[in-house]
mmCIF file of C-alpha atoms in Angstrom:
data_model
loop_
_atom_site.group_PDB
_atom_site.id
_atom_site.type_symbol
_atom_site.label_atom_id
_atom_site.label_comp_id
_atom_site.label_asym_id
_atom_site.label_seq_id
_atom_site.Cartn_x
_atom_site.Cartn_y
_atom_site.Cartn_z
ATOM 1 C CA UNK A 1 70.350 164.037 -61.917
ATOM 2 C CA UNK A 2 72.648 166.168 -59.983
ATOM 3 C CA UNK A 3 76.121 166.506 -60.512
ATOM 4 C CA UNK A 4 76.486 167.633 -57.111
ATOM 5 C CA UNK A 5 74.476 166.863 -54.078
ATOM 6 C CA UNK A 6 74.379 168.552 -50.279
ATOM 7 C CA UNK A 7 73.429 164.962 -48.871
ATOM 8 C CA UNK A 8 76.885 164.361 -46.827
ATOM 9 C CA UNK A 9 77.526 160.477 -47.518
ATOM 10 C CA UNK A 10 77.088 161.080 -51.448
ATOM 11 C CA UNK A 11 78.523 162.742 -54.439
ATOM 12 C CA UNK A 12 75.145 163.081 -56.994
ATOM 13 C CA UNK A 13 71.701 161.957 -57.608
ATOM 14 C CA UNK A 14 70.820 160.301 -60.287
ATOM 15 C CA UNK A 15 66.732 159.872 -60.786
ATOM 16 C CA UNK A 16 65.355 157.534 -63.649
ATOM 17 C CA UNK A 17 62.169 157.435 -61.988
ATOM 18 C CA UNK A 18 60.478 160.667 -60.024
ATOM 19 C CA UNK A 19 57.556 159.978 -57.505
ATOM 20 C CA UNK A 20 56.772 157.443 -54.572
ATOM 21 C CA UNK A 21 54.232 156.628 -52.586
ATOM 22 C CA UNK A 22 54.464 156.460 -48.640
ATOM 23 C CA UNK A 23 54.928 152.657 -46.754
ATOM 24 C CA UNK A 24 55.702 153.454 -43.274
ATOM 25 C CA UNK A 25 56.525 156.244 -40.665
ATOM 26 C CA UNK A 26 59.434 157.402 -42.106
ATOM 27 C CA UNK A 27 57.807 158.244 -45.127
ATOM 28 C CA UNK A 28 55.645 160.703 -43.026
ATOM 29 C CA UNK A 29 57.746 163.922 -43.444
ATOM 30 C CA UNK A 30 59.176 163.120 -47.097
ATOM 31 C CA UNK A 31 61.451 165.377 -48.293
ATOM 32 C CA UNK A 32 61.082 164.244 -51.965
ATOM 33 C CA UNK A 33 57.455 164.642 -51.850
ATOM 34 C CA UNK A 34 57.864 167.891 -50.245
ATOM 35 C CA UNK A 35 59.971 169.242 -53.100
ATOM 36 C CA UNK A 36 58.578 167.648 -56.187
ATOM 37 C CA UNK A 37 54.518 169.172 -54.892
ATOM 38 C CA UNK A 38 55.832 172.566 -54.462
ATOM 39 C CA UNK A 39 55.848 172.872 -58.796
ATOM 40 C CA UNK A 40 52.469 170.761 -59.211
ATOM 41 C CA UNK A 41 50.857 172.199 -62.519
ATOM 42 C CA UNK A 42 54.029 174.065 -63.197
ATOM 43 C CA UNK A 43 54.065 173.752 -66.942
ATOM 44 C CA UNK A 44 57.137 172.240 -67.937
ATOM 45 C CA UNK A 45 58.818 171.518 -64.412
ATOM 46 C CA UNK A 46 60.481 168.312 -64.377
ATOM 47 C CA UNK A 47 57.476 168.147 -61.219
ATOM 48 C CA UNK A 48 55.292 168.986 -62.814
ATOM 49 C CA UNK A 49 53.139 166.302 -62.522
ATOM 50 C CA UNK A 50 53.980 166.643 -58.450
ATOM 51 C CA UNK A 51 55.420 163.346 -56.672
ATOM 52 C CA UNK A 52 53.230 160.853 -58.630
ATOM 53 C CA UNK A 53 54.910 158.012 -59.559
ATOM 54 C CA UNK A 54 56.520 158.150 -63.552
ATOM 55 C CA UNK A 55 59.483 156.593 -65.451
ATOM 56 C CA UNK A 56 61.599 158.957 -66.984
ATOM 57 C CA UNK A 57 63.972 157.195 -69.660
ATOM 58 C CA UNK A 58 65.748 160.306 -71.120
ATOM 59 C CA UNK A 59 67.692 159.934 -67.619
ATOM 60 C CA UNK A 60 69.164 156.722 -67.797
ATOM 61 C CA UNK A 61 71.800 157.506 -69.899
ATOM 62 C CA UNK A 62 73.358 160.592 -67.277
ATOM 63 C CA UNK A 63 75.761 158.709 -65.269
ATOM 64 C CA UNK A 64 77.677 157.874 -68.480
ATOM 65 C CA UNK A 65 78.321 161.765 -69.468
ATOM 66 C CA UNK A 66 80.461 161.748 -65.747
ATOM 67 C CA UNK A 67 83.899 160.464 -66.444
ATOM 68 C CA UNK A 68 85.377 161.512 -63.171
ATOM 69 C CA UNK A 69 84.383 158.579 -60.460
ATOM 70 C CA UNK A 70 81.559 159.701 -58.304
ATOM 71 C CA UNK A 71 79.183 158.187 -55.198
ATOM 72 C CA UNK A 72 75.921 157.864 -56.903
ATOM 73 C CA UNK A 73 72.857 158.100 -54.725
ATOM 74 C CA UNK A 74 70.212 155.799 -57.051
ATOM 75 C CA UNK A 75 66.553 157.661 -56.696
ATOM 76 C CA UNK A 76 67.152 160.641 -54.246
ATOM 77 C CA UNK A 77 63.280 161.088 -55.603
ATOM 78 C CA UNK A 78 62.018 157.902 -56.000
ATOM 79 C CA UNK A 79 62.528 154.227 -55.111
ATOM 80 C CA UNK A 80 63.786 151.866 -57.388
ATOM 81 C CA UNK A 81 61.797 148.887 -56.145
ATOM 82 C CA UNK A 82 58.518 150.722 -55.858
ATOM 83 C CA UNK A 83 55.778 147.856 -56.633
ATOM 84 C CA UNK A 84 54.351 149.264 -59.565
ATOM 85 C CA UNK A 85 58.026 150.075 -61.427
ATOM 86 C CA UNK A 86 58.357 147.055 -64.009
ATOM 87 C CA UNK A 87 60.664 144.515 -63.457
ATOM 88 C CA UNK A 88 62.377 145.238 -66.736
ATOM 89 C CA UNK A 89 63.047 148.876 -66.001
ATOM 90 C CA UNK A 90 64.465 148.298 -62.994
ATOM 91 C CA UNK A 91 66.958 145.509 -64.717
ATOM 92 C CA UNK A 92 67.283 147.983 -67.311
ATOM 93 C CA UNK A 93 68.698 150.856 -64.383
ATOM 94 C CA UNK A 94 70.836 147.903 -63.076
ATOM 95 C CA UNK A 95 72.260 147.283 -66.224
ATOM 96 C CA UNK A 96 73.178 151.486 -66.661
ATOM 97 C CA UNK A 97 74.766 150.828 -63.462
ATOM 98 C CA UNK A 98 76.908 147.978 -64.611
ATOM 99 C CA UNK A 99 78.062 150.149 -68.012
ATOM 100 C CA UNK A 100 79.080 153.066 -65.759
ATOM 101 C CA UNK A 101 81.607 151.080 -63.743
ATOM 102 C CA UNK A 102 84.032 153.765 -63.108
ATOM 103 C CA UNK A 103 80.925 155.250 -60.402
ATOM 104 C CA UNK A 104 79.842 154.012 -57.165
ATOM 105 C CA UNK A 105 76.307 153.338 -56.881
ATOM 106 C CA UNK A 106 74.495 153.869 -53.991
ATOM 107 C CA UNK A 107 70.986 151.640 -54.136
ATOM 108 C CA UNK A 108 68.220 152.905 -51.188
ATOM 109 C CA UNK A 109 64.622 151.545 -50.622
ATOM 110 C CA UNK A 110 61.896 150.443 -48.038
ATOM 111 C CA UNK A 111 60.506 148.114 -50.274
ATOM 112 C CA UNK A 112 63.490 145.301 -49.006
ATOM 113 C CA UNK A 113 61.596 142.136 -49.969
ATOM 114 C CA UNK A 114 61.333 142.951 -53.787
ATOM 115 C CA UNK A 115 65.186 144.370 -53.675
ATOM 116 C CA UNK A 116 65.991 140.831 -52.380
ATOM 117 C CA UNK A 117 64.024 138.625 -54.965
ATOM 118 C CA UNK A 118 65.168 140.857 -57.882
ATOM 119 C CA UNK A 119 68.570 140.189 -56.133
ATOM 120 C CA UNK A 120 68.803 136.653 -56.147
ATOM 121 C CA UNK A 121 66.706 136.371 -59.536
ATOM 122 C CA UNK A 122 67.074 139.038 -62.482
ATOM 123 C CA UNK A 123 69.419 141.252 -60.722
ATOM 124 C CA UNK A 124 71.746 138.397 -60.139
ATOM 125 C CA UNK A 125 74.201 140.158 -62.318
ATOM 126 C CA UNK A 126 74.442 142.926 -60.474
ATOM 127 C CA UNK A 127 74.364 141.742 -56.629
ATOM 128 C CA UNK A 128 77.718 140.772 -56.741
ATOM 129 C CA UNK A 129 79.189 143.966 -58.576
ATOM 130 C CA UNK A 130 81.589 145.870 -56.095
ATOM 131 C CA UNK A 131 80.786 149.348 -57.439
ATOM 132 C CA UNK A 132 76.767 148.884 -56.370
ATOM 133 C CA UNK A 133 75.637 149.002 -53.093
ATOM 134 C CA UNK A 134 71.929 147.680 -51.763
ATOM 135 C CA UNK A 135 70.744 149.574 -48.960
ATOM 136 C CA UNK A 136 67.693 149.361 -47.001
ATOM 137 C CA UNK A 137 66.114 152.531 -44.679
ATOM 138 C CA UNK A 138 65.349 151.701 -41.154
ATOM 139 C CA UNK A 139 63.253 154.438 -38.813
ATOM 140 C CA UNK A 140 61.774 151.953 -36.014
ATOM 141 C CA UNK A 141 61.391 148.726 -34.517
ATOM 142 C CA UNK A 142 58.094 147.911 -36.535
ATOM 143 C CA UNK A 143 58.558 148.218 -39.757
ATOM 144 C CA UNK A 144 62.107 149.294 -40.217
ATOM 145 C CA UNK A 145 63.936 146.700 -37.701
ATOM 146 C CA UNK A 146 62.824 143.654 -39.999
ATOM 147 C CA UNK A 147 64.083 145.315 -43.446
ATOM 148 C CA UNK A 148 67.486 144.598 -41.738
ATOM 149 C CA UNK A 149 66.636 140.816 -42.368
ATOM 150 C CA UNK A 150 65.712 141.010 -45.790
ATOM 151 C CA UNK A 151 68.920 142.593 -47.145
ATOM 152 C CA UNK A 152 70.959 140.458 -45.039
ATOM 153 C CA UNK A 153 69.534 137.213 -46.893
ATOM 154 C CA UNK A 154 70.243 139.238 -50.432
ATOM 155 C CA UNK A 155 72.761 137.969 -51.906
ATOM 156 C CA UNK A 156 74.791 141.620 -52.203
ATOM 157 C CA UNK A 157 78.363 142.160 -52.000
ATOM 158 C CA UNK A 158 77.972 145.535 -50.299
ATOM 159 C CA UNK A 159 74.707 145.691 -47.979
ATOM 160 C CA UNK A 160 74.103 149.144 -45.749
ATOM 161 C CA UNK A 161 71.517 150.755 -44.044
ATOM 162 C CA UNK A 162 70.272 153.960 -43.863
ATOM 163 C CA UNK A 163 68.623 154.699 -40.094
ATOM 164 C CA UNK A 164 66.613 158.176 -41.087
ATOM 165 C CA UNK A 165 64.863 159.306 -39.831
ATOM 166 C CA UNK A 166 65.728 157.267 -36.523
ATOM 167 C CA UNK A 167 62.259 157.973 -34.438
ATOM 168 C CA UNK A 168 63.223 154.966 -31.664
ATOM 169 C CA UNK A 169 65.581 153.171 -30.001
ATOM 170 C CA UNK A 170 65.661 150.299 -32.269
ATOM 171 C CA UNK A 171 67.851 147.748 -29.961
ATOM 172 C CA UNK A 172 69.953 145.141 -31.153
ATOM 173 C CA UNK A 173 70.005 145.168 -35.180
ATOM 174 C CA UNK A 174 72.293 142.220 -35.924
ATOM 175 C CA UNK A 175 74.582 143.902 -38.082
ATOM 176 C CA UNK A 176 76.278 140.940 -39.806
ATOM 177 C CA UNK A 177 76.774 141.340 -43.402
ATOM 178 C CA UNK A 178 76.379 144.817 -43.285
ATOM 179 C CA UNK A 179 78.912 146.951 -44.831
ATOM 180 C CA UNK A 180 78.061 150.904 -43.528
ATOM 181 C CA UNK A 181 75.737 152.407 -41.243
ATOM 182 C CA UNK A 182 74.035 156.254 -41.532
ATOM 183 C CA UNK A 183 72.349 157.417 -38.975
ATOM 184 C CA UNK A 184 70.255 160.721 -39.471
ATOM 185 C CA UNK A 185 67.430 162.487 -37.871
ATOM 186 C CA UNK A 186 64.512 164.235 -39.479
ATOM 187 C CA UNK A 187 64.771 168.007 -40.674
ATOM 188 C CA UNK A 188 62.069 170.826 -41.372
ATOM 189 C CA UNK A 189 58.678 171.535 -40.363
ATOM 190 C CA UNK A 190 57.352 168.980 -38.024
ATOM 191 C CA UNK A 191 60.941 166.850 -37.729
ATOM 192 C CA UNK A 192 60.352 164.529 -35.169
ATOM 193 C CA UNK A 193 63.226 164.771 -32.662
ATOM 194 C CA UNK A 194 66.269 161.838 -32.400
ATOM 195 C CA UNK A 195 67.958 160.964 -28.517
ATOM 196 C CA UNK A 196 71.286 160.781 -28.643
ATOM 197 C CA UNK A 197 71.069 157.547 -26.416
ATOM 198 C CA UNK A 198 70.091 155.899 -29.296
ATOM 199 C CA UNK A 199 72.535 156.905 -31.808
ATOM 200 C CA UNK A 200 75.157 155.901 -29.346
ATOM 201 C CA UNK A 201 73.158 152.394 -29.011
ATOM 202 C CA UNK A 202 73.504 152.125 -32.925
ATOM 203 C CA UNK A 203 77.359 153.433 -33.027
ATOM 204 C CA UNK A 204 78.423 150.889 -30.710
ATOM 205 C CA UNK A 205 76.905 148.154 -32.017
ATOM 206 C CA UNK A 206 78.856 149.571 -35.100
ATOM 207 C CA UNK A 207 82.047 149.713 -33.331
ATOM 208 C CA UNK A 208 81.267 145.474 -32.240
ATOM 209 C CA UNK A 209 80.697 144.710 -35.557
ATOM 210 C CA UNK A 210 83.702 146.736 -37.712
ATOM 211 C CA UNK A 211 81.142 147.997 -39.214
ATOM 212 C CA UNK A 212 81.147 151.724 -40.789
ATOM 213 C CA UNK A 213 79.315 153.976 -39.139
ATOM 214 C CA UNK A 214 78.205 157.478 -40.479
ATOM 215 C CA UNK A 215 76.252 160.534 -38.489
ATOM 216 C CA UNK A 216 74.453 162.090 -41.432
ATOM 217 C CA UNK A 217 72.307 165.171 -39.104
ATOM 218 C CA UNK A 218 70.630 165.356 -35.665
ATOM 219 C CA UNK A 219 67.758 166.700 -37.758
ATOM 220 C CA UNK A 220 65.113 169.444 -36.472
ATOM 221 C CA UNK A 221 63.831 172.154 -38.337
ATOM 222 C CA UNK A 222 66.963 174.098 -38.437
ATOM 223 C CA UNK A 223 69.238 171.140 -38.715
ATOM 224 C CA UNK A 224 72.308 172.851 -39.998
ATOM 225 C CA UNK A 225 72.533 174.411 -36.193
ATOM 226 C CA UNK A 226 72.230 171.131 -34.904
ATOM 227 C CA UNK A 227 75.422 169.908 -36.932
ATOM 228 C CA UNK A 228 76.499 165.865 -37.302
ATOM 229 C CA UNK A 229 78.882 165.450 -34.281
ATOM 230 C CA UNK A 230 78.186 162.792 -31.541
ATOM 231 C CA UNK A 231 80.167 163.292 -28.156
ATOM 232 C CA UNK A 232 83.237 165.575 -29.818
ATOM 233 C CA UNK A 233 83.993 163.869 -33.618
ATOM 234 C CA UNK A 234 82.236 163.703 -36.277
ATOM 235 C CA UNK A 235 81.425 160.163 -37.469
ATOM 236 C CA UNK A 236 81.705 159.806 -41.254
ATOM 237 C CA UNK A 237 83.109 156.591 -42.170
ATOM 238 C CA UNK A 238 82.306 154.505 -45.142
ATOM 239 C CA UNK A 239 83.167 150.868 -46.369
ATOM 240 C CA UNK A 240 86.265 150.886 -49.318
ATOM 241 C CA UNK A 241 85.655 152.336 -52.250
ATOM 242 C CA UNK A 242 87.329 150.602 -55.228
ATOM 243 C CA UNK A 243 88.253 153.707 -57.732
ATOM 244 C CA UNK A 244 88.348 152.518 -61.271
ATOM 245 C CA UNK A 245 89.316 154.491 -64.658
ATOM 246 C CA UNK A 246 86.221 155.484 -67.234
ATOM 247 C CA UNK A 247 87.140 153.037 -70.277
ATOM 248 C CA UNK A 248 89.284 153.991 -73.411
ATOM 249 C CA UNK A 249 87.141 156.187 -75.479
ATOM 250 C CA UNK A 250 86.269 153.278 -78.091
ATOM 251 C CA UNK A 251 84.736 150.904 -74.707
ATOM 252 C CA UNK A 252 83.176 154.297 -73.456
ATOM 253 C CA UNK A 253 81.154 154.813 -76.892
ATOM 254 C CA UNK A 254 80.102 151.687 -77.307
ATOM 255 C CA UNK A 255 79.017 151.529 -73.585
ATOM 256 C CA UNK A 256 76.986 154.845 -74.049
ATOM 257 C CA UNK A 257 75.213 153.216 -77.354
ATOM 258 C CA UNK A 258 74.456 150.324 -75.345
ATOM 259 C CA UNK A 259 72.881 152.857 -72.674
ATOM 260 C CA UNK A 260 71.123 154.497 -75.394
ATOM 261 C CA UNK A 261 69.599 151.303 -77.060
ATOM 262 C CA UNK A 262 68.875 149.822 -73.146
ATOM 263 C CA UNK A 263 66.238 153.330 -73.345
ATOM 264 C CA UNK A 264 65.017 153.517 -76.796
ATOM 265 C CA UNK A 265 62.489 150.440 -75.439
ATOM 266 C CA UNK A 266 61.026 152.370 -72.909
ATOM 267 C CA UNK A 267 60.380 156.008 -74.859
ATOM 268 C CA UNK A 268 56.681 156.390 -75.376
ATOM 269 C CA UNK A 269 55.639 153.207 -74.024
ATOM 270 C CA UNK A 270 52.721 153.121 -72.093
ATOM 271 C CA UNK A 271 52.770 150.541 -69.285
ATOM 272 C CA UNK A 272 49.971 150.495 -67.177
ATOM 273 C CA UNK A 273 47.612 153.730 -66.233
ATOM 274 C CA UNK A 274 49.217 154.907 -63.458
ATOM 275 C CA UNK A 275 52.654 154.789 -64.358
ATOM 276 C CA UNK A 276 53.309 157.540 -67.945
ATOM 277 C CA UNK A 277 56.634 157.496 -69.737
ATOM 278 C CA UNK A 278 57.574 161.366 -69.770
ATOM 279 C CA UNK A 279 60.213 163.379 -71.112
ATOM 280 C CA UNK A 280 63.676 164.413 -68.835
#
């Protein structure tokens, strides 16, 4: 985890889980992927094992050590609803989540038909917490656009979207139920380029709605040049955050023991071949 992050519409990063595997054209240009192969066979590395998939316990504990309120982006590196993560480690991040109430969680995947289930079954708990939001990524018309539909039948308090990269006009997204918007182009080698015609498209829709819009990055390969304004301001609204205290320090223990003993079931435990338990 990262206390601090440069991603504009967070605080930190918080990473129980390290590797992916790609789903759609968005995934195409992964940043996470890009980062986490660069120390392959780099003994030690928290990467070292590149971007293949891996549960990594020791981590679930981190957002507890943070007792100033922070936006929490959930798996900068991963993605929590990844098929092959077990059901009972991702109720067991869900339940971290819940302990460390004084944060706001920010929740983002492409696999939106497994966040909803878990949603409306084991993560019942949770889908109504207002300190966790569910968030699903959206880059086109094919397989992003109908993502949209699948969060909006979760049963979430706060649902958003994250539109990054946006490679297409994407039309009419029937925004109800959604909370917050981000909009973002890709970045680095090969970033395929965003028109502002359809960031508009999105931001107006937005504007119908009352629904929070955010410009994250035009994106290219030098995207700090391009900056984050759209026609003169810079968009960076977000939906209410509710800013609660960290517990008196007798709650706060027992809330980190619970955290710890939540863990202690997943240290060493082999779960299937192709997903290892491995140290922070």
């Amino acid at each position: 985890m990262s206390a601090t992050s440069s991603i504009e519409w967070t605080d930190a990063t918080w990473n129980p889980l390290r590797g992916c595997t790609k789903v759609s054209p968005g995934c195409k240009h992964c940043y996470a992927e890009t980062f986490a192969e660069r120390f392959r066979g780099v003994p030690g590395h928290p990467y070292e094992d590149g971007f293949d998939l891996r549960l990594v316990p020791e981590k679930l504990a981190e957002p507890l050590r943070w007792k100033t309120s922070r936006m929490v982006f959930v798996n900068s590196m991963s993605d929590l609803f990844h098929e092959d993560v077990p059901d009972e480690y991702v109720v067991t991040v869900a339940k971290v989540m819940e302990l460390a109430g004084w944060h706001t969680f920010q929740v983002l995947t492409k696999r939106a038909d497994r966040m909803r289930l878990l949603l409306a079954g084991k993560l019942k708990f949770a889908a109504k917490l207002q300190h966790i939001w569910w968030g699903v990524s959206v880059e086109d018309k094919k397989y992003g656009v109908p993502r949209i539909a699948q969060i909006r039948k979760a049963p979430a308090r706060t649902r958003f979207l994250s539109i990054e990269p946006l490679l297409e006009d994407v039309g009419e997204l029937g925004l109800a139920g959604i909370a917050w918007v981000i909009v973002g182009g890709e970045s680095g080698a090969g970033a395929r380029p965003m028109n502002p015609a359809w960031v508009r498209s999105i931001r107006d829709q937005c504007a119908s709605e009352n629904v929070a819009f955010f410009l994250k990055q035009w994106g290219g390969i030098h995207k700090g040049n391009a900056g984050r304004e759209l026609d003169g301001r810079i968009y960076d609204e977000m939906p209410p955050v509710e800013k609660r205290p960290i517990p008196d320090p007798q709650d706060y223990e027992q809330r980190v023991k619970n955290c710890h003993q939540l863990a202690a079931q997943f240290h060493g435990r082999v779960l299937q071949p192709k997903l290892r338990i491995v140290s922070a």
